[in-house]
Amino acid sequence: MAFGSSEDVSGVKLLVLLAVMYGLLSALTYSVIHMKFVNPLGNDAPFDRFSEARTVEHVRMLSQEIDGRQEGRPGLKKAAQYIKRQLEVIKERATSNVRIEIEETTVSGSFNMLFLGHNIALGYRNHTNILMRISSVDSKETDPSVLVNGHFDSPLGSPGAGDCGSCVASMLEIARLIVDSGWAPYRPVIFLFNGAEELFMLGAHGFMKTHKWHDTIGAFINVEASGTGGPDLVCQSGPSSWPSNVYAEAAIYPMANSAAQDVFPVIPGDTDYRIFSQDYGDIPGLDIIFLLGGYFYHTSYDTVERLLPGSIQARGENLFSIIKTFTNSANIQNTYKKKSSEVTASTFNDERAVFFDYFSWFMIFYPRWVAKILHSIPVFFFLVMPFTHGRSHSWSAALCDFIKGFMFHAVGIILAVGVPVAFSILRLLFSSQTMNWFAHPYLAFAMFVPCALVGLLIPRIIWRHFPLSQDISIVKTSKEALSDEARFWGAFGFYAVLTLQAYLVAGLSGGFVTFFVCASLLPAWISFCLSVKFFGQRSLRSTMFYILPLVPCLAYSVYFGGFLAQFLIERMGMMGSLPLPYGHYVPDVIVAALIGTVTGWCTGPLMPICGHWLARSSILQFLLHLSVFALALSSQFFPYTMSAPKRIVFQHTFHTAGSSQILESTYDFSVTDSNSLLFLFKHSPEVAKELNITSEFSFESASLSKHNDWMAIFPLSFLFSNSLKFPAKKDDILKQYEFFPKLSVQNPSLNSKKGPRRVHLELYLGSLEEVWVAVLNITGPLSSWSFADNLLPGTETYGDGPQSYICRLSGPSDGNWTFWLEANNSEALRVDLAILDQKLVDPIKRLKNLFPDWVDVVAYSSFMSSYIF
């Protein structure tokens, strides 16, 4: 590669300078999102300060000393007892200026919900909630209060240190801090330690439907974790703009972004936030979630050692300050009064506000009415600027050039996304292994940033041969100046239109992203125009004067874009597997498009001026060579490590008849990403040997596991494809359990034969010891049932079967379930039953242990049976 001119050399110098600048910004971003700036306090910290070390001791007890906090396992009850003991200790230390009430409640109920786009009914019984209410001695029972919610149950197969032992531990430390600091809350603070969130938010539902304090809640904070640390981000805020305003005022380490509300619905899952603010309450609140460390989320690697230092300290200090601000806010009274009277609060509105933090240093917040004005100003500037050229021919020609600049910048951004996508597809045409970047996020940037820059620069090369509409002799300006002006205002118009579209048309909360770009481009252009008078149009010095005012904006773009890329890369291991052959390409295409978008966002504002230096054939060749090298090098990286494990689901399936007969026993396997089970068995030779898998094994010759085989984990089973089943022995389970689940008629129908036919049923759970959930799949002429206030959910098509109704039942297995189903005609009702039990037989334990340490295995048993009534 040769550099043929001085401008080529200058272009290389600028490229190196920009690489250094973005490298420094990336290092700053890494430091911030990994909480390097927070100093965690130790066990010897003053009692009037929040201490991460004291909090971690609670996490250690809940996730390490107590074995298994899943529903159906003894550890869940032990965790509840531990929490209650800690609260009693705090109560004993309280002074006379506060009143402390502690309650342990059991909740039962039934309701319908839409989860992951699927209709489902939920029935539950005897789940445990622990509550503490801290109030001043002169407070009343009906005073509006602030709720702080976190769950102490954990997901299948996970110690739950992050999710959500860290949440419960933080709440315990804050409760202690309130007491030890001598602060008497102006309004009551209620801590809800709920014991059934992982089962689709049952604990929160039980509190909202049955507890006497639920009517007093004026604001809430839901504390969650989908990882082991990092930014404790406000992912949802509402239903009014007031909670986010309180957060902006109070947060010591602000970590909030209104754009997160646009991204959150895309991620599989949900939180208790929806119960309090949407489904069963209209309560203003915040959903605050640990977002990094997603590699360990819902895995056996979610241990106390994986917690990111500094994260809990920042969370605790933020929460304590936010709770204080909520309790002192006059607006909380309005929330309570509106339940009993028509009080109009001008401070409340149902519109989303715009807010974002800047490197967690400070936070910017403005309401929607301000956003409507601010986000319209850039478009106004774009439309007005052509008229500053004076003569009629000049302004119309200038507008035409600006529109051309708009189109070319838009094409550049599109190519910045499209070229990496094309490269990712080409790579996978020659490789059977996808997601090589999964355990090495920096590899994704090395693979796709250079080719994204190539796509971004392609229109600049075309522009050189594109004639201007303006007549140089009329406007008396050089062609270079007119070209730069058209490129700049075209790019400005592109971001201005995006700003208007994102917030005012699409209703998204991320319009501030492009507004920040527009607001930064104007001083950059002014700085450039002034510098041209001293250094000339084609001078690197003038270019530097253009870049400098953009640095704060570019820094934020790297901060937010880098965090978003890290977050989504970590989540790609659990986003589900799609049918082959297209499913093989999807993760790489998504990540390539993401990196291309981030690259376009982070470097696009530079292109109107810097593109002159960078759009050189020598630089494009270098970027292309770098892309090809990185793509080739990526094949040498294995996708998974212990710090970024591959997730598989291992189900030991038993098809039963009656309470003591096994009809069939199989091992069912599925994965949650695009590297299929064939990849897994290829790199797990001991597992392949145990399952008698040979080198000729293929999906065509294997027994495929269908969707209805995974009914016990509905609706998560819809994330699976290309699942496999293998024959297993029937006898092992008979040594562990004497009786199996069975559904039977409780008593004969008392209804008239001419009217609806009601069938009373009893579900016997057999000898099963660690039941997580029971799932009913009901087909036929069902018209009503005893669940969910006799209301049926929407129907589902499960597997290849007809339209059906799905109901999940959870709660202690020491008693039978009784319920009724009603049919509106004489046709038979079919009930397919699946029971998920967490206790494993010895052969399953041995097989599970054969998997390599870069694999996380969620293993359980599923007992399936079918009935006709």
CSV table of C-alpha atoms in Angstrom, one decimal, residues 102 145 173 182 186 197 227 236-237 328 350 361 376 504 570 637 710 735 778 828:
chain,number,residue,atom,x,y,z
A,102,ILE,CA,-42.5,-6.6,60.0
A,145,SER,CA,-45.8,5.6,51.2
A,173,GLU,CA,-28.4,-2.7,54.0
A,182,GLY,CA,-31.3,8.2,62.8
A,186,TYR,CA,-41.3,12.0,56.4
A,197,GLU,CA,-40.8,-13.1,40.8
A,227,GLY,CA,-26.5,-9.4,35.3
A,236,GLN,CA,-38.4,2.0,32.8
A,237,SER,CA,-40.0,5.0,34.4
A,328,ASN,CA,-40.1,14.3,50.8
A,350,ASP,CA,-48.8,10.7,31.1
A,361,TRP,CA,-21.2,12.6,36.0
A,376,SER,CA,-38.1,20.7,16.2
A,504,LEU,CA,-42.5,13.4,17.7
A,570,GLU,CA,-23.9,-10.5,26.3
A,637,PHE,CA,-11.4,-17.6,18.5
A,710,TRP,CA,-41.1,-28.6,26.3
A,735,LYS,CA,-35.9,-45.7,42.7
A,778,ILE,CA,-56.4,-27.5,27.5
A,828,ALA,CA,-64.4,-34.0,25.0
